[in-house]
């Protein structure tokens, strides 16, 4: 269960902003036996009652029964390659306000990371080689740019600039498990995974807050891809507050044969609300209560996405996908983010199987995935020496 404060305590705007931008769970620094500095979640240690004081624990030694978890914050690196994994997401709530002067829309979004992952592997390239994306595999790999148009390329350049490093020489490969242009933030997940992997490969010392700041320059969804779990996102979606969730939820995702452009969906939203008063987006208490209770039925009723109507305007055939899943017993159905992937919340694995086969039979559906949420955020999953 991930803890949070809800409703948020009344604090000044500045303090509130500072609180919401803290995207990492409380962590404490420790030093590995190798001398590498890492972080692990802060743990409440039992205080012995009346007994002898606890023997001092060598820095970095495992707590009783708990292996310390390093979250990519090494002071030195000996890895030839590093692989990081980051999850795709669905917006359980996506409330959108009127476009701001800076072109962004204010959001109240409940992000939920799901166990469909992107994996990014980085390795040092020969001097002067620059960034080389030498392998993209998995879901819709042929639709992913291999040049500077790839979001991972920008992530590598932006992180190198942040660290005052020269233009990076790095080889990157990407294994895709999140649909491309599917409204599930696959590119953002690649960015987040690349930041975490390069931070580790380069022996950099950026902590999660630093990485989240860099991430925001790369896209509004990237800070959440770093954080994972379930979180309320305000502002552009980047002012993140982890939410309390009981248990896990079962999801079925039906991806579409063709993607939808996120800017086109927001443009259609702007046209549809023209001349109307658009309320300032607010967190939905029904969504948050259903998450706290771990109640999939209540959550199914509460699912809400202001981008669904624009996505259906651009792709009317998605209506049949939503209806087919509901007819097969889904507790709720929603277009994921800017679409065109459709997300179905189901009660359990048998419910998932029924919705899965109903959606798989539709010609506008490319592939169907049954999975669960919430999933953890971007993290290192492998190193080669
Ligand atoms: P979001 O949900 O954040 O709006 P999305 O999931 O709908 O995003 P992405 O898969 O992130 O969309 O990709 C959007 C576009 O970005 C694609 O059409 C693709 O051309 C381009 N792109 C650049 N880099 C990547 C990448 N690493 N993976 C996927 N697409 C990428």
Short mmCIF file of C-alpha atoms and ligand atoms in Angstrom, two decimals:
data_model
loop_
_atom_site.label_atom_id
_atom_site.label_comp_id
_atom_site.label_asym_id
_atom_site.label_seq_id
_atom_site.Cartn_x
_atom_site.Cartn_y
_atom_site.Cartn_z
CA UNK A 1 0.00 0.00 0.00
CA UNK A 2 1.42 3.40 -0.90
CA UNK A 3 0.63 6.04 1.67
CA UNK A 4 -0.51 9.57 0.99
CA UNK A 5 -2.39 12.37 2.59
CA UNK A 6 -5.90 12.79 1.30
CA UNK A 7 -7.50 15.27 1.36
CA UNK A 8 -4.30 17.32 1.35
CA UNK A 9 -3.76 19.47 4.43
CA UNK A 10 -4.33 23.20 3.91
CA UNK A 11 -0.91 24.75 3.34
CA UNK A 12 0.38 27.78 1.50
CA UNK A 13 0.50 27.55 -2.30
CA UNK A 14 4.31 27.50 -2.28
CA UNK A 15 4.52 24.78 0.39
CA UNK A 16 1.79 22.84 -1.41
CA UNK A 17 3.74 22.98 -4.66
CA UNK A 18 6.90 21.82 -2.92
CA UNK A 19 5.00 18.90 -1.38
CA UNK A 20 3.37 17.88 -4.62
CA UNK A 21 6.60 17.96 -6.59
CA UNK A 22 8.26 15.47 -4.24
CA UNK A 23 7.88 12.44 -6.43
CA UNK A 24 10.06 9.97 -4.56
CA UNK A 25 9.02 8.08 -1.48
CA UNK A 26 11.06 9.04 1.58
CA UNK A 27 14.52 7.63 1.08
CA UNK A 28 17.67 7.49 3.13
CA UNK A 29 21.17 7.49 1.77
CA UNK A 30 23.43 4.55 2.52
CA UNK A 31 26.77 3.35 1.37
CA UNK A 32 27.33 -0.05 -0.21
CA UNK A 33 30.30 -2.17 0.85
CA UNK A 34 31.80 -1.24 -2.56
CA UNK A 35 31.68 2.41 -1.57
CA UNK A 36 28.81 3.16 -3.93
CA UNK A 37 26.23 5.50 -2.50
CA UNK A 38 22.63 4.48 -2.97
CA UNK A 39 19.22 5.08 -1.54
CA UNK A 40 16.64 2.83 -0.04
CA UNK A 41 13.14 3.57 1.24
CA UNK A 42 13.21 4.93 4.76
CA UNK A 43 12.26 2.11 7.11
CA UNK A 44 10.95 2.37 10.63
CA UNK A 45 13.27 0.13 12.65
CA UNK A 46 11.89 -1.61 15.72
CA UNK A 47 13.18 -0.07 18.95
CA UNK A 48 14.18 -2.84 21.39
CA UNK A 49 12.23 -2.52 24.66
CA UNK A 50 14.53 -2.59 27.64
CA UNK A 51 16.96 -4.87 25.85
CA UNK A 52 20.50 -4.04 24.90
CA UNK A 53 20.85 -1.35 22.25
CA UNK A 54 20.81 -2.74 18.73
CA UNK A 55 24.26 -3.63 17.40
CA UNK A 56 25.38 -0.91 15.00
CA UNK A 57 24.63 -2.04 11.48
CA UNK A 58 27.47 -1.48 8.99
CA UNK A 59 26.38 1.11 6.44
CA UNK A 60 24.77 -0.63 3.52
CA UNK A 61 24.38 -3.96 5.28
CA UNK A 62 20.94 -5.50 4.80
CA UNK A 63 18.36 -4.82 7.49
CA UNK A 64 17.12 -8.04 9.08
CA UNK A 65 15.51 -9.95 6.25
CA UNK A 66 15.40 -6.92 3.97
CA UNK A 67 17.85 -6.47 1.12
CA UNK A 68 18.68 -2.79 0.58
CA UNK A 69 17.31 -1.58 -2.72
CA UNK A 70 19.58 0.67 -4.75
CA UNK A 71 17.66 3.13 -6.88
CA UNK A 72 20.24 4.19 -9.43
CA UNK A 73 22.29 6.65 -7.45
CA UNK A 74 25.83 5.31 -7.71
CA UNK A 75 28.91 7.43 -7.15
CA UNK A 76 30.92 5.22 -9.47
CA UNK A 77 29.91 2.79 -12.17
CA UNK A 78 31.62 -0.29 -13.47
CA UNK A 79 28.82 -1.48 -15.74
CA UNK A 80 29.31 -2.01 -19.46
CA UNK A 81 25.57 -1.82 -19.95
CA UNK A 82 22.59 -0.96 -17.80
CA UNK A 83 18.96 -1.94 -18.39
CA UNK A 84 16.07 -0.02 -16.82
CA UNK A 85 12.38 -0.78 -16.98
CA UNK A 86 9.45 1.65 -16.80
CA UNK A 87 5.70 1.03 -16.90
CA UNK A 88 2.92 2.20 -19.18
CA UNK A 89 -0.04 4.00 -17.58
CA UNK A 90 -3.76 4.51 -17.74
CA UNK A 91 -5.46 7.66 -16.47
CA UNK A 92 -8.20 6.53 -14.10
CA UNK A 93 -9.34 10.14 -14.02
CA UNK A 94 -8.35 12.73 -16.60
CA UNK A 95 -10.03 16.10 -16.11
CA UNK A 96 -8.85 18.77 -18.51
CA UNK A 97 -9.22 22.55 -18.16
CA UNK A 98 -9.16 25.27 -20.81
CA UNK A 99 -5.85 25.70 -22.63
CA UNK A 100 -3.45 28.10 -20.84
CA UNK A 101 -1.50 30.93 -22.45
CA UNK A 102 1.61 28.71 -22.51
CA UNK A 103 -0.27 26.14 -24.64
CA UNK A 104 -0.58 23.55 -21.86
CA UNK A 105 -3.89 22.39 -20.41
CA UNK A 106 -4.35 22.31 -16.63
CA UNK A 107 -5.09 18.75 -15.53
CA UNK A 108 -6.40 16.81 -12.59
CA UNK A 109 -5.24 13.34 -13.41
CA UNK A 110 -5.08 10.09 -11.52
CA UNK A 111 -2.25 8.13 -13.12
CA UNK A 112 -2.08 4.39 -12.59
CA UNK A 113 1.00 2.48 -13.76
CA UNK A 114 0.31 -0.97 -15.20
CA UNK A 115 2.52 -4.02 -15.67
CA UNK A 116 3.18 -3.43 -19.37
CA UNK A 117 6.76 -2.32 -19.58
CA UNK A 118 9.36 -0.65 -21.71
CA UNK A 119 12.98 -1.74 -21.25
CA UNK A 120 15.83 0.52 -22.26
CA UNK A 121 19.43 -0.75 -22.32
CA UNK A 122 22.30 1.74 -22.56
CA UNK A 123 26.01 1.12 -23.13
CA UNK A 124 28.96 3.41 -23.75
CA UNK A 125 29.71 3.80 -27.48
CA UNK A 126 33.08 4.47 -29.14
CA UNK A 127 34.37 8.05 -28.74
CA UNK A 128 32.72 10.36 -31.25
CA UNK A 129 29.97 7.89 -32.19
CA UNK A 130 27.21 10.04 -30.69
CA UNK A 131 23.87 8.53 -29.78
CA UNK A 132 23.07 5.34 -31.69
CA UNK A 133 19.69 3.67 -31.34
CA UNK A 134 20.76 0.30 -32.59
CA UNK A 135 17.85 -1.88 -31.65
CA UNK A 136 14.12 -1.48 -31.15
CA UNK A 137 12.14 -4.66 -30.57
CA UNK A 138 8.70 -5.66 -29.33
CA UNK A 139 5.33 -3.98 -29.77
CA UNK A 140 5.04 -1.88 -32.96
CA UNK A 141 8.84 -1.54 -33.05
CA UNK A 142 8.77 -0.53 -36.72
CA UNK A 143 6.80 2.65 -35.82
CA UNK A 144 9.48 3.98 -33.47
CA UNK A 145 11.97 6.51 -34.84
CA UNK A 146 15.66 5.50 -34.67
CA UNK A 147 16.99 9.06 -35.02
CA UNK A 148 16.90 12.26 -32.97
CA UNK A 149 13.08 12.08 -33.13
CA UNK A 150 13.21 9.27 -30.56
CA UNK A 151 12.40 10.57 -27.09
CA UNK A 152 15.28 8.54 -25.65
CA UNK A 153 17.70 10.55 -27.77
CA UNK A 154 16.42 13.76 -26.17
CA UNK A 155 16.61 12.17 -22.73
CA UNK A 156 20.30 11.29 -23.27
CA UNK A 157 21.14 14.80 -24.51
CA UNK A 158 19.18 16.50 -21.74
CA UNK A 159 20.74 14.36 -18.99
CA UNK A 160 24.25 14.91 -20.37
CA UNK A 161 23.63 18.68 -20.34
CA UNK A 162 22.32 18.50 -16.78
CA UNK A 163 25.49 16.69 -15.72
CA UNK A 164 27.80 19.03 -17.71
CA UNK A 165 28.98 16.08 -19.73
CA UNK A 166 30.07 16.40 -23.35
CA UNK A 167 27.72 15.22 -26.09
CA UNK A 168 27.07 11.59 -25.18
CA UNK A 169 28.49 8.56 -27.01
CA UNK A 170 25.97 5.94 -26.15
CA UNK A 171 24.32 2.90 -27.71
CA UNK A 172 20.68 2.39 -26.87
CA UNK A 173 18.32 -0.49 -27.40
CA UNK A 174 14.63 -0.43 -26.58
CA UNK A 175 12.28 -3.35 -25.95
CA UNK A 176 8.73 -2.11 -26.26
CA UNK A 177 5.84 -3.56 -24.27
CA UNK A 178 3.58 -0.49 -24.39
CA UNK A 179 1.69 0.39 -27.59
CA UNK A 180 3.08 3.25 -29.70
CA UNK A 181 0.90 6.40 -29.83
CA UNK A 182 -1.64 4.49 -27.74
CA UNK A 183 -2.29 6.97 -24.92
CA UNK A 184 -0.33 4.79 -22.48
CA UNK A 185 2.83 6.94 -22.34
CA UNK A 186 5.15 4.40 -23.95
CA UNK A 187 7.56 7.07 -25.17
CA UNK A 188 7.51 8.73 -21.74
CA UNK A 189 8.29 5.35 -20.15
CA UNK A 190 11.30 5.06 -22.50
CA UNK A 191 12.45 8.52 -21.41
CA UNK A 192 12.14 7.67 -17.73
CA UNK A 193 13.92 4.33 -18.19
CA UNK A 194 16.69 6.03 -20.19
CA UNK A 195 17.22 8.67 -17.48
CA UNK A 196 17.49 6.03 -14.77
CA UNK A 197 19.75 3.77 -16.86
CA UNK A 198 22.10 6.57 -17.96
CA UNK A 199 22.27 8.04 -14.47
CA UNK A 200 23.52 4.62 -13.38
CA UNK A 201 25.82 3.97 -16.38
CA UNK A 202 27.50 7.35 -16.00
CA UNK A 203 27.90 6.96 -12.23
CA UNK A 204 25.95 10.18 -11.77
CA UNK A 205 24.45 11.16 -8.45
CA UNK A 206 21.11 12.60 -9.46
CA UNK A 207 18.46 11.62 -6.97
CA UNK A 208 14.80 11.04 -7.81
CA UNK A 209 13.86 14.71 -7.34
CA UNK A 210 16.65 15.81 -9.72
CA UNK A 211 15.60 13.19 -12.25
CA UNK A 212 11.96 14.30 -11.98
CA UNK A 213 12.99 17.89 -12.78
CA UNK A 214 14.93 16.72 -15.85
CA UNK A 215 12.02 14.43 -16.75
CA UNK A 216 9.54 17.29 -16.87
CA UNK A 217 11.59 19.00 -19.59
CA UNK A 218 11.08 15.87 -21.69
CA UNK A 219 7.29 15.62 -21.37
CA UNK A 220 4.40 16.04 -18.95
CA UNK A 221 4.00 12.27 -18.40
CA UNK A 222 7.69 11.50 -17.84
CA UNK A 223 7.77 12.39 -14.10
CA UNK A 224 4.98 9.88 -13.48
CA UNK A 225 6.79 7.18 -15.46
CA UNK A 226 9.67 7.66 -13.01
CA UNK A 227 7.41 7.50 -9.97
CA UNK A 228 5.00 4.70 -10.93
CA UNK A 229 2.29 3.37 -8.61
CA UNK A 230 -0.88 5.44 -8.52
CA UNK A 231 -0.65 9.20 -8.19
CA UNK A 232 -2.66 12.36 -8.44
CA UNK A 233 -1.15 14.74 -10.98
CA UNK A 234 -2.02 18.44 -11.00
CA UNK A 235 -0.61 21.31 -13.04
CA UNK A 236 0.43 19.80 -16.38
CA UNK A 237 0.21 16.44 -14.60
CA UNK A 238 3.68 16.82 -13.12
CA UNK A 239 2.77 17.96 -9.60
CA UNK A 240 2.54 14.45 -8.30
CA UNK A 241 1.17 13.09 -5.05
CA UNK A 242 1.28 9.31 -4.53
CA UNK A 243 -2.17 7.93 -3.68
CA UNK A 244 -3.16 5.24 -1.25
CA UNK A 245 -4.33 2.10 -3.03
CA UNK A 246 -5.56 -1.12 -1.45
CA UNK A 247 -4.58 -4.26 -3.34
CA UNK A 248 -4.22 -4.36 -7.08
CA UNK A 249 -6.62 -4.00 -10.01
CA UNK A 250 -7.13 -6.17 -13.09
CA UNK A 251 -7.12 -4.46 -16.47
CA UNK A 252 -7.59 -5.42 -20.10
CA UNK A 253 -6.18 -3.09 -22.78
CA UNK A 254 -7.35 -3.21 -26.39
CA UNK A 255 -4.89 -1.44 -28.68
CA UNK A 256 -5.96 0.01 -32.00
CA UNK A 257 -4.72 -0.76 -35.49
CA UNK A 258 -3.72 2.93 -35.89
CA UNK A 259 -2.41 5.39 -33.27
CA UNK A 260 -3.88 8.81 -32.41
CA UNK A 261 -1.79 11.95 -32.15
CA UNK A 262 -1.95 13.46 -28.65
CA UNK A 263 -1.81 17.08 -29.97
CA UNK A 264 -4.66 16.29 -32.40
CA UNK A 265 -6.81 14.96 -29.53
CA UNK A 266 -6.13 18.06 -27.40
CA UNK A 267 -6.87 20.24 -30.46
CA UNK A 268 -10.24 18.49 -30.84
CA UNK A 269 -10.91 18.99 -27.11
CA UNK A 270 -10.29 22.74 -27.60
CA UNK A 271 -12.72 22.84 -30.52
CA UNK A 272 -15.41 20.90 -28.65
CA UNK A 273 -15.31 23.21 -25.60
CA UNK A 274 -15.06 26.45 -27.59
CA UNK A 275 -17.50 29.07 -26.28
CA UNK A 276 -18.20 27.02 -23.13
CA UNK A 277 -17.04 27.70 -19.59
CA UNK A 278 -14.59 24.91 -18.78
CA UNK A 279 -14.39 24.27 -15.03
CA UNK A 280 -11.00 24.21 -13.35
CA UNK A 281 -10.10 20.48 -13.13
CA UNK A 282 -10.45 19.02 -9.64
CA UNK A 283 -9.45 15.66 -8.15
CA UNK A 284 -12.44 13.30 -8.15
CA UNK A 285 -13.23 12.15 -4.64
CA UNK A 286 -15.13 9.08 -5.88
CA UNK A 287 -12.01 7.86 -7.70
CA UNK A 288 -9.80 8.41 -4.69
CA UNK A 289 -12.27 6.75 -2.29
CA UNK A 290 -12.54 3.69 -4.59
CA UNK A 291 -8.74 3.41 -4.71
CA UNK A 292 -8.42 3.66 -0.94
CA UNK A 293 -11.14 1.02 -0.50
CA UNK A 294 -9.64 -1.20 -3.22
CA UNK A 295 -13.15 -1.43 -4.66
CA UNK A 296 -13.02 -2.25 -8.39
CA UNK A 297 -16.81 -1.89 -8.83
CA UNK A 298 -16.83 1.63 -7.41
CA UNK A 299 -13.71 2.44 -9.44
CA UNK A 300 -15.35 1.09 -12.60
CA UNK A 301 -18.22 3.55 -12.15
CA UNK A 302 -15.89 6.44 -11.36
CA UNK A 303 -13.57 6.14 -14.40
CA UNK A 304 -13.57 9.48 -16.19
CA UNK A 305 -11.64 10.96 -19.11
CA UNK A 306 -12.32 14.38 -20.66
CA UNK A 307 -10.25 13.34 -23.70
CA UNK A 308 -12.58 10.42 -24.45
CA UNK A 309 -15.10 12.51 -26.40
CA UNK A 310 -12.39 14.13 -28.57
CA UNK A 311 -10.80 10.72 -29.17
CA UNK A 312 -14.20 9.27 -30.18
CA UNK A 313 -14.78 12.26 -32.45
CA UNK A 314 -11.54 11.46 -34.25
CA UNK A 315 -12.03 7.67 -34.14
CA UNK A 316 -15.80 6.84 -33.84
CA UNK A 317 -15.18 3.08 -34.13
CA UNK A 318 -13.73 3.12 -30.59
CA UNK A 319 -17.33 3.31 -29.30
CA UNK A 320 -17.89 -0.29 -30.42
CA UNK A 321 -14.77 -1.38 -28.55
CA UNK A 322 -15.96 0.29 -25.33
CA UNK A 323 -19.40 -1.28 -25.70
CA UNK A 324 -18.09 -4.77 -26.51
CA UNK A 325 -16.04 -4.83 -23.30
CA UNK A 326 -18.93 -3.59 -21.16
CA UNK A 327 -21.25 -6.19 -22.73
CA UNK A 328 -18.68 -8.86 -21.80
CA UNK A 329 -18.86 -7.82 -18.15
CA UNK A 330 -16.18 -5.14 -17.70
CA UNK A 331 -16.78 -3.06 -14.55
CA UNK A 332 -15.78 0.07 -16.42
CA UNK A 333 -14.41 1.06 -19.82
CA UNK A 334 -12.48 4.15 -20.78
CA UNK A 335 -10.27 5.50 -23.52
CA UNK A 336 -6.73 5.50 -22.09
CA UNK A 337 -5.31 9.03 -21.97
CA UNK A 338 -5.50 10.52 -25.45
CA UNK A 339 -6.36 7.09 -26.92
CA UNK A 340 -6.89 5.14 -29.02
CA UNK A 341 -6.16 2.26 -26.59
CA UNK A 342 -9.27 1.29 -24.65
CA UNK A 343 -8.88 0.23 -21.00
CA UNK A 344 -11.32 -2.12 -19.28
CA UNK A 345 -11.39 -2.56 -15.54
CA UNK A 346 -12.42 -6.11 -14.63
CA UNK A 347 -13.11 -7.92 -11.36
CA UNK A 348 -10.70 -10.83 -11.64
CA UNK A 349 -8.73 -13.02 -14.10
CA UNK A 350 -11.84 -14.90 -15.38
CA UNK A 351 -13.51 -11.52 -16.00
CA UNK A 352 -10.38 -10.44 -17.85
CA UNK A 353 -10.51 -13.55 -20.03
CA UNK A 354 -14.14 -12.80 -21.08
CA UNK A 355 -13.40 -9.17 -21.96
CA UNK A 356 -10.14 -10.19 -23.63
CA UNK A 357 -11.89 -12.54 -26.08
CA UNK A 358 -14.74 -10.07 -26.76
CA UNK A 359 -12.27 -7.30 -27.68
CA UNK A 360 -9.95 -9.58 -29.64
CA UNK A 361 -12.73 -10.36 -32.11
CA UNK A 362 -13.10 -6.74 -33.28
CA UNK A 363 -11.46 -5.68 -36.52
CA UNK A 364 -10.41 -2.24 -35.21
CA UNK A 365 -8.45 -3.92 -32.40
CA UNK A 366 -4.80 -4.76 -33.07
CA UNK A 367 -3.97 -6.64 -29.86
CA UNK A 368 -5.38 -7.24 -26.39
CA UNK A 369 -3.42 -7.42 -23.12
CA UNK A 370 -4.56 -8.54 -19.69
CA UNK A 371 -2.49 -7.06 -16.90
CA UNK A 372 -2.58 -5.56 -13.42
CA UNK A 373 -1.83 -2.27 -11.70
CA UNK A 374 -0.33 -0.56 -9.92
CA UNK A 375 3.22 -1.24 -11.13
CA UNK A 376 6.44 0.32 -9.84
CA UNK A 377 8.12 3.24 -11.59
CA UNK A 378 11.36 3.31 -13.60
CA UNK A 379 14.15 1.28 -12.07
CA UNK A 380 17.35 -0.52 -12.98
CA UNK A 381 16.70 -4.21 -13.64
CA UNK A 382 20.04 -5.38 -14.98
CA UNK A 383 23.72 -4.57 -15.40
CA UNK A 384 26.47 -6.30 -17.31
CA UNK A 385 30.05 -5.91 -16.18
P1 LIG B 1 1.07 9.83 -24.24
O1 LIG B 1 0.18 8.79 -23.63
O2 LIG B 1 2.17 10.30 -23.31
O3 LIG B 1 0.35 10.95 -24.91
P2 LIG B 1 1.46 7.94 -26.35
O4 LIG B 1 1.60 6.68 -25.57
O5 LIG B 1 0.13 8.20 -26.95
O6 LIG B 1 1.89 9.13 -25.43
P3 LIG B 1 3.99 7.43 -27.54
O7 LIG B 1 3.99 5.95 -27.72
O8 LIG B 1 4.73 7.97 -26.39
O9 LIG B 1 2.50 7.96 -27.51
O10 LIG B 1 4.52 8.03 -28.90
C1 LIG B 1 4.04 9.19 -29.54
C2 LIG B 1 4.88 9.44 -30.79
O11 LIG B 1 6.22 9.71 -30.39
C3 LIG B 1 4.95 8.23 -31.70
O12 LIG B 1 4.09 8.42 -32.78
C4 LIG B 1 6.40 8.15 -32.16
O13 LIG B 1 6.57 8.56 -33.49
C5 LIG B 1 7.17 9.14 -31.30
N1 LIG B 1 8.23 8.52 -30.49
C6 LIG B 1 9.41 9.05 -30.26
N2 LIG B 1 10.16 8.27 -29.46
C7 LIG B 1 9.42 7.20 -29.17
C8 LIG B 1 9.64 6.04 -28.39
N3 LIG B 1 10.79 5.84 -27.75
N4 LIG B 1 8.65 5.15 -28.30
C9 LIG B 1 7.48 5.37 -28.95
N5 LIG B 1 7.22 6.44 -29.72
C10 LIG B 1 8.18 7.36 -29.84
#
